[in-house]
């Protein structure tokens, strides 16, 4: 996905509109998805209603559908023609739409995902891992935001943690339970997800919401202990973002995963939970996923080429949290780690600009650029601008882009506005180039 970028010229009035030139020809407003989950067989059946607006004359709806098998597409009960190829579903609309017109399509499908949805039958557990199109036809691109109503049909005795707010669950005629969740704030599809198992569950009040912790292998006391800093982390990030945390925040330990941020929900592994219990200083991943609630979920890179605006930020904010909670040495240790990795990248000629031409097949080194160099560059910008200007700029950038998609130039513009001067030399070297002196 490409969009034209206006490089942030100082005092430029050419604001980058993240919504300009919508390439899909439509904008999804809402998904309503019901999933029948068979944990023992590791498969699912689903139905998804997609409500969308045409943003240009539109005769087909094209969605990402992973390896799902679409059984039917309908509109108002009438069948629609559709095809699937290369992970995309193309539905022919009953009649072409003019720009501004609304329509909806109902999809029925099944699948046995190899990834994106993990089944752990021995634990009676199922949970998502980022690839939302492996369990509901949707848009993978991070600049598409929609609300979601999610119903999860499961055997009795399981607890679910999902995105948004829990609605009352209901018993189905066959004895299973339908767990219902509603995400009222439009969010990108890649932060949709859930976890279900016979979890232990601990909840604690925080601000106007609740903190929830879930795990199978940990006792309630252990859950409270290992997630003890969550409330303070959210407060710290809210202060840095200039935006209060909204709603409840849920964290679940699942069989195995990398850390995963979703809307109001983060998943980590049972192994990581054990590690934090053994050493309370190992809370970096908890902080990283919590930081994503602002940098990633609420302020989202418009395309994966700008992924450092999610990951470099989450890493940097983790270090800032460690500095706040554990002291300067903990911050400097992370900075040294980033700098060493960047030095190694440069030595092997693998350093890259933070803004990628595309993010189709990132290597391990490309990930290091986005995650580690990205964080390191924020640290260098902090040194360049000083505490007051840096944090004011970061706060203004975050507040101005809440609920929006951002490109790198949006960040440059915000920091230039805070600094009252051009930062073109800094950004040309560190962000758009591979310059900048280490050490
Ligand atoms: Zn991350």
CSV table of C-alpha atoms and ligand atoms in Angstrom, one decimal:
chain,number,residue,atom,x,y,z
A,1,UNK,CA,0.0,0.0,0.0
A,2,UNK,CA,1.5,3.3,-1.0
A,3,UNK,CA,0.5,6.9,-0.4
A,4,UNK,CA,2.1,10.1,-1.4
A,5,UNK,CA,4.1,11.6,1.4
A,6,UNK,CA,4.6,15.3,2.0
A,7,UNK,CA,7.9,15.5,3.7
A,8,UNK,CA,7.4,17.6,6.8
A,9,UNK,CA,8.7,21.0,5.8
A,10,UNK,CA,8.9,23.4,8.7
A,11,UNK,CA,5.9,25.7,8.9
A,12,UNK,CA,4.4,23.8,6.0
A,13,UNK,CA,0.6,24.1,5.8
A,14,UNK,CA,0.5,21.0,3.6
A,15,UNK,CA,-0.9,18.7,6.2
A,16,UNK,CA,-0.7,15.0,5.3
A,17,UNK,CA,-4.1,13.7,5.1
A,18,UNK,CA,-4.1,10.0,6.0
A,19,UNK,CA,-7.5,9.6,4.5
A,20,UNK,CA,-6.6,11.1,1.1
A,21,UNK,CA,-6.9,8.9,-2.0
A,22,UNK,CA,-8.5,5.8,-0.3
A,23,UNK,CA,-7.1,3.1,-2.6
A,24,UNK,CA,-9.8,0.5,-1.9
A,25,UNK,CA,-12.8,2.4,-3.1
A,26,UNK,CA,-14.7,1.7,0.1
A,27,UNK,CA,-14.5,2.2,3.8
A,28,UNK,CA,-15.6,-0.5,6.1
A,29,UNK,CA,-17.8,0.9,8.9
A,30,UNK,CA,-18.6,-2.3,10.9
A,31,UNK,CA,-18.1,-6.0,11.1
A,32,UNK,CA,-20.4,-8.4,13.0
A,33,UNK,CA,-18.8,-11.8,13.3
A,34,UNK,CA,-20.0,-15.0,14.8
A,35,UNK,CA,-17.5,-17.9,15.2
A,36,UNK,CA,-18.2,-21.5,16.0
A,37,UNK,CA,-15.0,-22.7,17.5
A,38,UNK,CA,-14.1,-26.4,17.6
A,39,UNK,CA,-11.0,-26.6,19.8
A,40,UNK,CA,-10.5,-30.4,19.6
A,41,UNK,CA,-10.7,-30.3,15.7
A,42,UNK,CA,-8.8,-27.0,15.5
A,43,UNK,CA,-11.3,-25.6,13.1
A,44,UNK,CA,-13.9,-22.9,12.8
A,45,UNK,CA,-17.1,-21.9,11.1
A,46,UNK,CA,-18.0,-18.3,10.8
A,47,UNK,CA,-20.4,-15.7,9.6
A,48,UNK,CA,-19.4,-12.1,9.1
A,49,UNK,CA,-21.6,-9.1,8.1
A,50,UNK,CA,-19.5,-6.3,6.5
A,51,UNK,CA,-21.1,-2.9,6.4
A,52,UNK,CA,-19.2,-0.4,4.2
A,53,UNK,CA,-19.4,3.0,2.3
A,54,UNK,CA,-18.3,3.3,-1.2
A,55,UNK,CA,-15.7,6.1,-1.5
A,56,UNK,CA,-15.6,5.8,-5.3
A,57,UNK,CA,-17.9,4.1,-7.9
A,58,UNK,CA,-17.8,0.5,-6.7
A,59,UNK,CA,-18.9,-2.8,-8.2
A,60,UNK,CA,-16.8,-5.3,-6.2
A,61,UNK,CA,-15.9,-5.6,-2.5
A,62,UNK,CA,-12.3,-7.0,-2.1
A,63,UNK,CA,-11.4,-8.3,1.3
A,64,UNK,CA,-8.5,-10.3,2.8
A,65,UNK,CA,-9.6,-13.8,3.6
A,66,UNK,CA,-6.4,-15.7,4.3
A,67,UNK,CA,-6.9,-19.4,3.9
A,68,UNK,CA,-10.6,-19.3,4.8
A,69,UNK,CA,-13.0,-21.1,2.5
A,70,UNK,CA,-16.0,-18.9,1.7
A,71,UNK,CA,-19.2,-20.9,1.5
A,72,UNK,CA,-21.6,-18.1,0.6
A,73,UNK,CA,-21.9,-14.4,0.1
A,74,UNK,CA,-25.3,-12.8,0.2
A,75,UNK,CA,-27.0,-9.4,0.3
A,76,UNK,CA,-30.5,-9.2,1.9
A,77,UNK,CA,-30.7,-13.0,1.5
A,78,UNK,CA,-29.8,-13.0,-2.2
A,79,UNK,CA,-26.7,-14.8,-3.3
A,80,UNK,CA,-23.8,-12.8,-4.7
A,81,UNK,CA,-21.1,-14.1,-7.0
A,82,UNK,CA,-17.6,-14.2,-5.5
A,83,UNK,CA,-14.1,-15.6,-6.1
A,84,UNK,CA,-11.1,-16.3,-4.0
A,85,UNK,CA,-7.5,-16.1,-5.1
A,86,UNK,CA,-4.1,-15.3,-3.4
A,87,UNK,CA,-5.7,-14.7,0.0
A,88,UNK,CA,-8.3,-12.2,-1.4
A,89,UNK,CA,-12.0,-12.5,-1.6
A,90,UNK,CA,-13.8,-10.6,-4.4
A,91,UNK,CA,-17.5,-10.2,-4.1
A,92,UNK,CA,-19.6,-8.8,-7.0
A,93,UNK,CA,-22.1,-6.4,-5.5
A,94,UNK,CA,-25.7,-6.8,-6.4
A,95,UNK,CA,-25.6,-3.4,-8.0
A,96,UNK,CA,-22.8,-0.9,-8.4
A,97,UNK,CA,-22.6,1.8,-5.8
A,98,UNK,CA,-21.9,5.5,-6.3
A,99,UNK,CA,-19.4,7.2,-4.0
A,100,UNK,CA,-21.0,7.8,-0.7
A,101,UNK,CA,-23.5,5.0,-0.9
A,102,UNK,CA,-23.6,2.3,1.8
A,103,UNK,CA,-24.1,-1.4,1.5
A,104,UNK,CA,-23.5,-4.6,3.4
A,105,UNK,CA,-22.4,-8.2,2.5
A,106,UNK,CA,-23.0,-11.3,4.6
A,107,UNK,CA,-20.3,-14.0,4.4
A,108,UNK,CA,-20.5,-17.6,5.6
A,109,UNK,CA,-17.2,-19.5,5.8
A,110,UNK,CA,-15.1,-22.2,7.4
A,111,UNK,CA,-11.4,-22.9,8.0
A,112,UNK,CA,-8.7,-24.8,9.7
A,113,UNK,CA,-6.1,-22.0,10.0
A,114,UNK,CA,-2.4,-23.0,10.1
A,115,UNK,CA,-1.7,-19.6,11.7
A,116,UNK,CA,-3.5,-16.6,12.9
A,117,UNK,CA,-5.7,-18.7,15.2
A,118,UNK,CA,-4.0,-21.1,17.6
A,119,UNK,CA,-5.8,-24.1,19.1
A,120,UNK,CA,-4.3,-25.7,22.2
A,121,UNK,CA,-6.6,-28.7,22.7
A,122,UNK,CA,-4.7,-30.0,25.8
A,123,UNK,CA,-5.5,-26.8,27.5
A,124,UNK,CA,-8.9,-26.4,26.0
A,125,UNK,CA,-7.7,-23.1,24.7
A,126,UNK,CA,-8.0,-21.0,21.5
A,127,UNK,CA,-6.5,-17.6,20.8
A,128,UNK,CA,-5.7,-15.3,17.9
A,129,UNK,CA,-2.3,-14.3,16.7
A,130,UNK,CA,-2.5,-11.1,14.6
A,131,UNK,CA,-3.7,-12.5,11.2
A,132,UNK,CA,-7.4,-11.6,11.6
A,133,UNK,CA,-8.1,-12.6,8.0
A,134,UNK,CA,-7.5,-16.2,9.0
A,135,UNK,CA,-10.7,-16.1,11.1
A,136,UNK,CA,-12.8,-13.4,9.6
A,137,UNK,CA,-12.7,-11.9,6.1
A,138,UNK,CA,-11.6,-8.3,6.7
A,139,UNK,CA,-9.0,-5.7,5.7
A,140,UNK,CA,-5.4,-6.4,6.8
A,141,UNK,CA,-4.1,-2.9,6.0
A,142,UNK,CA,-3.6,-0.8,9.2
A,143,UNK,CA,-5.3,2.3,7.9
A,144,UNK,CA,-8.8,0.7,7.8
A,145,UNK,CA,-10.7,1.2,11.0
A,146,UNK,CA,-14.1,-0.2,11.9
A,147,UNK,CA,-16.2,-1.2,14.8
A,148,UNK,CA,-16.8,-4.9,15.6
A,149,UNK,CA,-19.4,-7.1,17.2
A,150,UNK,CA,-17.9,-10.5,18.0
A,151,UNK,CA,-19.7,-13.6,19.1
A,152,UNK,CA,-17.7,-16.6,20.2
A,153,UNK,CA,-19.6,-19.9,20.4
A,154,UNK,CA,-17.8,-22.3,22.8
A,155,UNK,CA,-18.4,-25.2,25.1
A,156,UNK,CA,-19.5,-24.5,28.6
A,157,UNK,CA,-16.8,-23.7,31.2
A,158,UNK,CA,-14.6,-21.4,29.2
A,159,UNK,CA,-13.9,-17.8,29.9
A,160,UNK,CA,-13.2,-15.3,27.0
A,161,UNK,CA,-11.1,-12.2,26.9
A,162,UNK,CA,-11.6,-10.2,23.7
A,163,UNK,CA,-11.5,-6.7,22.3
A,164,UNK,CA,-13.9,-4.1,23.4
A,165,UNK,CA,-16.5,-4.5,26.1
A,166,UNK,CA,-18.1,-7.8,27.2
A,167,UNK,CA,-21.8,-8.0,26.6
A,168,UNK,CA,-24.0,-10.6,28.4
A,169,UNK,CA,-23.3,-14.0,27.1
A,170,UNK,CA,-26.1,-16.4,26.3
A,171,UNK,CA,-26.7,-20.1,26.3
A,172,UNK,CA,-27.4,-21.7,22.9
A,173,UNK,CA,-30.1,-24.4,22.4
A,174,UNK,CA,-27.3,-27.0,22.0
A,175,UNK,CA,-25.9,-26.1,25.4
A,176,UNK,CA,-22.9,-24.2,24.2
A,177,UNK,CA,-22.3,-20.6,25.4
A,178,UNK,CA,-22.1,-17.6,23.0
A,179,UNK,CA,-19.7,-15.0,24.4
A,180,UNK,CA,-20.4,-11.6,23.0
A,181,UNK,CA,-18.1,-8.6,22.7
A,182,UNK,CA,-18.5,-5.2,21.3
A,183,UNK,CA,-15.7,-2.9,20.1
A,184,UNK,CA,-17.4,0.5,19.9
A,185,UNK,CA,-14.3,2.6,18.9
A,186,UNK,CA,-13.3,2.0,15.3
A,187,UNK,CA,-10.0,0.1,15.3
A,188,UNK,CA,-7.7,-1.5,12.7
A,189,UNK,CA,-8.5,-5.2,12.0
A,190,UNK,CA,-5.1,-6.4,13.0
A,191,UNK,CA,-5.8,-5.4,16.6
A,192,UNK,CA,-9.0,-7.5,16.7
A,193,UNK,CA,-8.7,-10.8,18.6
A,194,UNK,CA,-9.6,-12.9,21.6
A,195,UNK,CA,-8.5,-15.7,23.8
A,196,UNK,CA,-10.7,-18.5,25.4
A,197,UNK,CA,-9.9,-21.2,27.9
A,198,UNK,CA,-11.0,-22.2,31.4
A,199,UNK,CA,-8.9,-19.3,32.6
A,200,UNK,CA,-8.5,-18.1,36.2
A,201,UNK,CA,-9.4,-14.4,36.2
A,202,UNK,CA,-8.4,-11.6,38.5
A,203,UNK,CA,-9.8,-8.1,38.2
A,204,UNK,CA,-8.8,-4.9,39.9
A,205,UNK,CA,-10.2,-1.4,39.6
A,206,UNK,CA,-8.1,1.2,37.8
A,207,UNK,CA,-9.3,4.8,37.2
A,208,UNK,CA,-12.8,4.5,35.7
A,209,UNK,CA,-12.2,1.0,34.3
A,210,UNK,CA,-11.0,-2.4,35.4
A,211,UNK,CA,-7.8,-4.3,34.9
A,212,UNK,CA,-8.3,-8.0,34.0
A,213,UNK,CA,-5.7,-10.7,34.2
A,214,UNK,CA,-6.2,-14.3,32.8
A,215,UNK,CA,-4.1,-17.5,32.8
A,216,UNK,CA,-4.5,-21.2,33.2
A,217,UNK,CA,-1.2,-22.0,34.8
A,218,UNK,CA,-1.0,-19.2,37.4
A,219,UNK,CA,-2.8,-18.8,40.6
A,220,UNK,CA,-4.8,-15.7,41.3
A,221,UNK,CA,-2.1,-14.4,43.7
A,222,UNK,CA,0.5,-15.0,41.0
A,223,UNK,CA,-1.5,-13.2,38.4
A,224,UNK,CA,-1.9,-10.2,40.7
A,225,UNK,CA,1.8,-10.2,41.4
A,226,UNK,CA,3.1,-10.5,37.9
A,227,UNK,CA,0.8,-7.8,36.5
A,228,UNK,CA,1.1,-5.6,39.6
A,229,UNK,CA,2.6,-2.6,37.7
A,230,UNK,CA,0.0,-2.5,35.0
A,231,UNK,CA,-2.0,0.4,36.5
A,232,UNK,CA,1.1,2.5,37.0
A,233,UNK,CA,2.2,1.8,33.4
A,234,UNK,CA,-1.1,2.9,32.0
A,235,UNK,CA,-0.9,6.0,34.0
A,236,UNK,CA,2.6,6.7,32.9
A,237,UNK,CA,1.8,6.2,29.2
A,238,UNK,CA,-1.4,8.2,29.5
A,239,UNK,CA,0.6,11.1,30.9
A,240,UNK,CA,3.2,10.9,28.2
A,241,UNK,CA,0.5,10.6,25.5
A,242,UNK,CA,-1.7,13.3,26.9
A,243,UNK,CA,-4.6,10.9,26.5
A,244,UNK,CA,-6.3,9.0,29.3
A,245,UNK,CA,-6.6,5.3,28.9
A,246,UNK,CA,-10.2,4.4,28.0
A,247,UNK,CA,-12.2,1.4,29.2
A,248,UNK,CA,-11.0,-1.8,30.7
A,249,UNK,CA,-7.6,-3.3,30.0
A,250,UNK,CA,-7.1,-7.1,29.7
A,251,UNK,CA,-4.0,-9.2,29.7
A,252,UNK,CA,-4.0,-13.0,29.2
A,253,UNK,CA,-1.2,-15.6,29.3
A,254,UNK,CA,-1.7,-18.1,26.5
A,255,UNK,CA,0.1,-21.3,25.6
A,256,UNK,CA,2.7,-19.7,23.5
A,257,UNK,CA,2.9,-16.5,21.5
A,258,UNK,CA,5.0,-13.5,20.9
A,259,UNK,CA,3.6,-10.5,22.8
A,260,UNK,CA,0.6,-9.2,21.0
A,261,UNK,CA,-1.3,-6.0,21.4
A,262,UNK,CA,-5.0,-5.8,20.5
A,263,UNK,CA,-7.6,-3.2,21.3
A,264,UNK,CA,-7.8,-3.2,25.1
A,265,UNK,CA,-6.3,-6.7,25.2
A,266,UNK,CA,-2.7,-8.0,25.2
A,267,UNK,CA,-1.7,-11.6,25.0
A,268,UNK,CA,1.6,-12.9,26.3
A,269,UNK,CA,2.9,-16.4,26.8
A,270,UNK,CA,2.7,-18.6,30.0
A,271,UNK,CA,6.5,-18.9,29.8
A,272,UNK,CA,6.8,-15.1,29.9
A,273,UNK,CA,4.5,-15.0,32.9
A,274,UNK,CA,6.8,-17.4,34.8
A,275,UNK,CA,9.8,-15.3,33.9
A,276,UNK,CA,8.2,-12.1,35.4
A,277,UNK,CA,7.3,-14.1,38.6
A,278,UNK,CA,10.9,-15.2,38.9
A,279,UNK,CA,12.3,-11.7,38.3
A,280,UNK,CA,10.0,-8.7,38.8
A,281,UNK,CA,12.3,-6.5,36.7
A,282,UNK,CA,11.3,-8.4,33.5
A,283,UNK,CA,8.2,-6.3,32.9
A,284,UNK,CA,9.4,-4.9,29.6
A,285,UNK,CA,7.1,-6.9,27.4
A,286,UNK,CA,4.1,-6.0,29.6
A,287,UNK,CA,5.1,-2.3,29.2
A,288,UNK,CA,5.7,-2.7,25.4
A,289,UNK,CA,2.2,-4.1,24.8
A,290,UNK,CA,0.6,-1.5,27.1
A,291,UNK,CA,2.4,1.3,25.3
A,292,UNK,CA,0.9,0.0,22.0
A,293,UNK,CA,-2.6,0.9,23.3
A,294,UNK,CA,-1.6,4.5,22.4
A,295,UNK,CA,1.3,4.1,19.8
A,296,UNK,CA,0.0,1.4,17.4
A,297,UNK,CA,-3.7,1.0,18.3
A,298,UNK,CA,-4.9,4.6,18.7
A,299,UNK,CA,-2.2,6.3,16.6
A,300,UNK,CA,-1.6,3.7,13.9
A,301,UNK,CA,0.9,3.6,11.1
A,302,UNK,CA,-1.0,4.3,7.8
A,303,UNK,CA,0.9,1.6,6.1
A,304,UNK,CA,3.5,-1.0,7.2
A,305,UNK,CA,6.2,1.1,5.6
A,306,UNK,CA,5.8,3.4,8.6
A,307,UNK,CA,5.7,0.5,11.1
A,308,UNK,CA,8.5,2.1,13.2
A,309,UNK,CA,5.8,4.6,14.3
A,310,UNK,CA,4.2,1.5,16.1
A,311,UNK,CA,7.2,-0.6,17.1
A,312,UNK,CA,10.0,1.9,17.6
A,313,UNK,CA,7.6,3.9,19.7
A,314,UNK,CA,6.5,1.0,21.8
A,315,UNK,CA,10.1,0.0,22.4
A,316,UNK,CA,11.2,3.5,23.3
A,317,UNK,CA,8.2,4.0,25.6
A,318,UNK,CA,9.1,0.7,27.4
A,319,UNK,CA,12.6,2.1,28.1
A,320,UNK,CA,11.0,5.4,29.3
A,321,UNK,CA,8.8,3.4,31.7
A,322,UNK,CA,11.8,1.4,32.9
A,323,UNK,CA,13.7,4.7,33.5
A,324,UNK,CA,10.7,6.0,35.4
A,325,UNK,CA,10.2,2.8,37.5
A,326,UNK,CA,13.7,1.3,37.8
A,327,UNK,CA,16.0,4.2,37.2
A,328,UNK,CA,18.4,5.6,34.7
A,329,UNK,CA,20.6,2.5,34.4
A,330,UNK,CA,17.6,0.4,33.1
A,331,UNK,CA,17.0,3.0,30.4
A,332,UNK,CA,20.6,3.2,29.4
A,333,UNK,CA,20.9,-0.5,29.2
A,334,UNK,CA,18.1,-0.6,26.6
A,335,UNK,CA,19.7,2.4,24.7
A,336,UNK,CA,23.0,0.5,24.6
A,337,UNK,CA,21.4,-2.6,23.3
A,338,UNK,CA,19.7,-0.6,20.5
A,339,UNK,CA,22.9,1.2,19.6
A,340,UNK,CA,24.9,-2.1,19.5
A,341,UNK,CA,22.4,-3.6,17.2
A,342,UNK,CA,22.5,-0.6,14.9
A,343,UNK,CA,26.3,-0.6,14.9
A,344,UNK,CA,26.2,-4.3,13.9
A,345,UNK,CA,23.6,-3.5,11.1
A,346,UNK,CA,25.8,-0.8,9.8
A,347,UNK,CA,28.9,-3.0,9.8
A,348,UNK,CA,27.2,-5.6,7.6
A,349,UNK,CA,25.6,-2.9,5.4
A,350,UNK,CA,22.1,-3.8,6.7
A,351,UNK,CA,21.1,-0.4,8.1
A,352,UNK,CA,18.0,1.0,6.3
A,353,UNK,CA,15.9,4.2,6.5
A,354,UNK,CA,13.1,3.8,9.1
A,355,UNK,CA,10.5,4.6,6.4
A,356,UNK,CA,10.5,1.5,4.1
A,357,UNK,CA,9.7,1.5,0.4
A,358,UNK,CA,7.6,-1.6,1.3
A,359,UNK,CA,7.2,-4.1,4.1
A,360,UNK,CA,6.4,-7.2,2.1
A,361,UNK,CA,9.2,-9.6,3.1
A,362,UNK,CA,11.0,-8.1,6.1
A,363,UNK,CA,14.1,-9.8,7.2
A,364,UNK,CA,15.3,-10.2,10.8
A,365,UNK,CA,17.6,-7.2,10.1
A,366,UNK,CA,14.7,-5.1,8.8
A,367,UNK,CA,12.8,-5.9,12.0
A,368,UNK,CA,15.8,-4.8,14.0
A,369,UNK,CA,15.8,-1.5,12.1
A,370,UNK,CA,12.1,-0.9,12.8
A,371,UNK,CA,12.1,-2.0,16.5
A,372,UNK,CA,15.6,-1.1,17.7
A,373,UNK,CA,16.9,1.6,15.4
A,374,UNK,CA,13.4,3.1,15.6
A,375,UNK,CA,13.6,3.3,19.4
A,376,UNK,CA,17.2,4.5,19.3
A,377,UNK,CA,16.3,7.4,16.9
A,378,UNK,CA,13.6,8.5,19.4
A,379,UNK,CA,16.3,8.5,22.1
A,380,UNK,CA,18.6,10.6,19.9
A,381,UNK,CA,15.7,13.0,19.1
A,382,UNK,CA,15.1,13.3,22.9
A,383,UNK,CA,18.8,14.3,23.3
A,384,UNK,CA,18.6,16.7,20.4
A,385,UNK,CA,15.4,18.5,21.6
A,386,UNK,CA,15.8,18.3,25.4
A,387,UNK,CA,13.2,16.9,27.9
A,388,UNK,CA,10.6,19.7,27.7
A,389,UNK,CA,10.4,20.0,23.9
A,390,UNK,CA,10.6,16.3,23.2
A,391,UNK,CA,7.8,15.2,25.5
A,392,UNK,CA,5.6,18.2,24.6
A,393,UNK,CA,6.1,17.3,20.9
A,394,UNK,CA,5.4,13.6,21.5
A,395,UNK,CA,2.2,14.5,23.5
A,396,UNK,CA,1.0,16.9,20.8
A,397,UNK,CA,1.7,14.3,18.1
A,398,UNK,CA,-0.2,11.7,20.0
A,399,UNK,CA,-3.2,13.9,20.9
A,400,UNK,CA,-3.5,15.3,17.4
A,401,UNK,CA,-3.6,11.8,15.8
A,402,UNK,CA,-5.7,9.9,18.3
A,403,UNK,CA,-7.9,7.5,16.3
A,404,UNK,CA,-6.0,8.3,13.1
A,405,UNK,CA,-3.5,6.8,10.7
A,406,UNK,CA,-0.1,8.4,10.6
A,407,UNK,CA,2.9,8.6,8.3
A,408,UNK,CA,6.4,9.5,9.3
A,409,UNK,CA,6.0,13.1,8.1
A,410,UNK,CA,3.2,13.6,10.6
A,411,UNK,CA,5.6,12.9,13.4
A,412,UNK,CA,8.3,15.2,11.9
A,413,UNK,CA,5.8,18.0,11.6
A,414,UNK,CA,4.6,17.6,15.2
A,415,UNK,CA,8.1,17.6,16.5
A,416,UNK,CA,9.1,20.6,14.4
A,417,UNK,CA,6.1,22.5,15.7
A,418,UNK,CA,7.1,21.8,19.3
A,419,UNK,CA,10.8,22.7,18.6
A,420,UNK,CA,9.9,25.8,16.6
A,421,UNK,CA,12.5,24.9,14.0
A,422,UNK,CA,13.2,22.6,11.1
A,423,UNK,CA,14.4,19.2,12.0
A,424,UNK,CA,15.0,18.3,8.4
A,425,UNK,CA,18.8,17.6,9.0
A,426,UNK,CA,18.0,15.2,11.8
A,427,UNK,CA,15.2,13.4,10.0
A,428,UNK,CA,17.2,13.2,6.7
A,429,UNK,CA,20.1,11.5,8.5
A,430,UNK,CA,18.3,9.3,11.1
A,431,UNK,CA,14.9,8.6,9.7
A,432,UNK,CA,15.0,8.9,5.9
A,433,UNK,CA,18.6,8.0,5.6
A,434,UNK,CA,21.2,5.8,7.1
A,435,UNK,CA,23.4,8.5,8.6
A,436,UNK,CA,23.7,9.9,12.1
A,437,UNK,CA,26.8,9.4,14.3
A,438,UNK,CA,26.6,6.6,16.8
A,439,UNK,CA,27.9,6.9,20.4
B,1,LIG,ZN1,5.2,-4.3,19.4
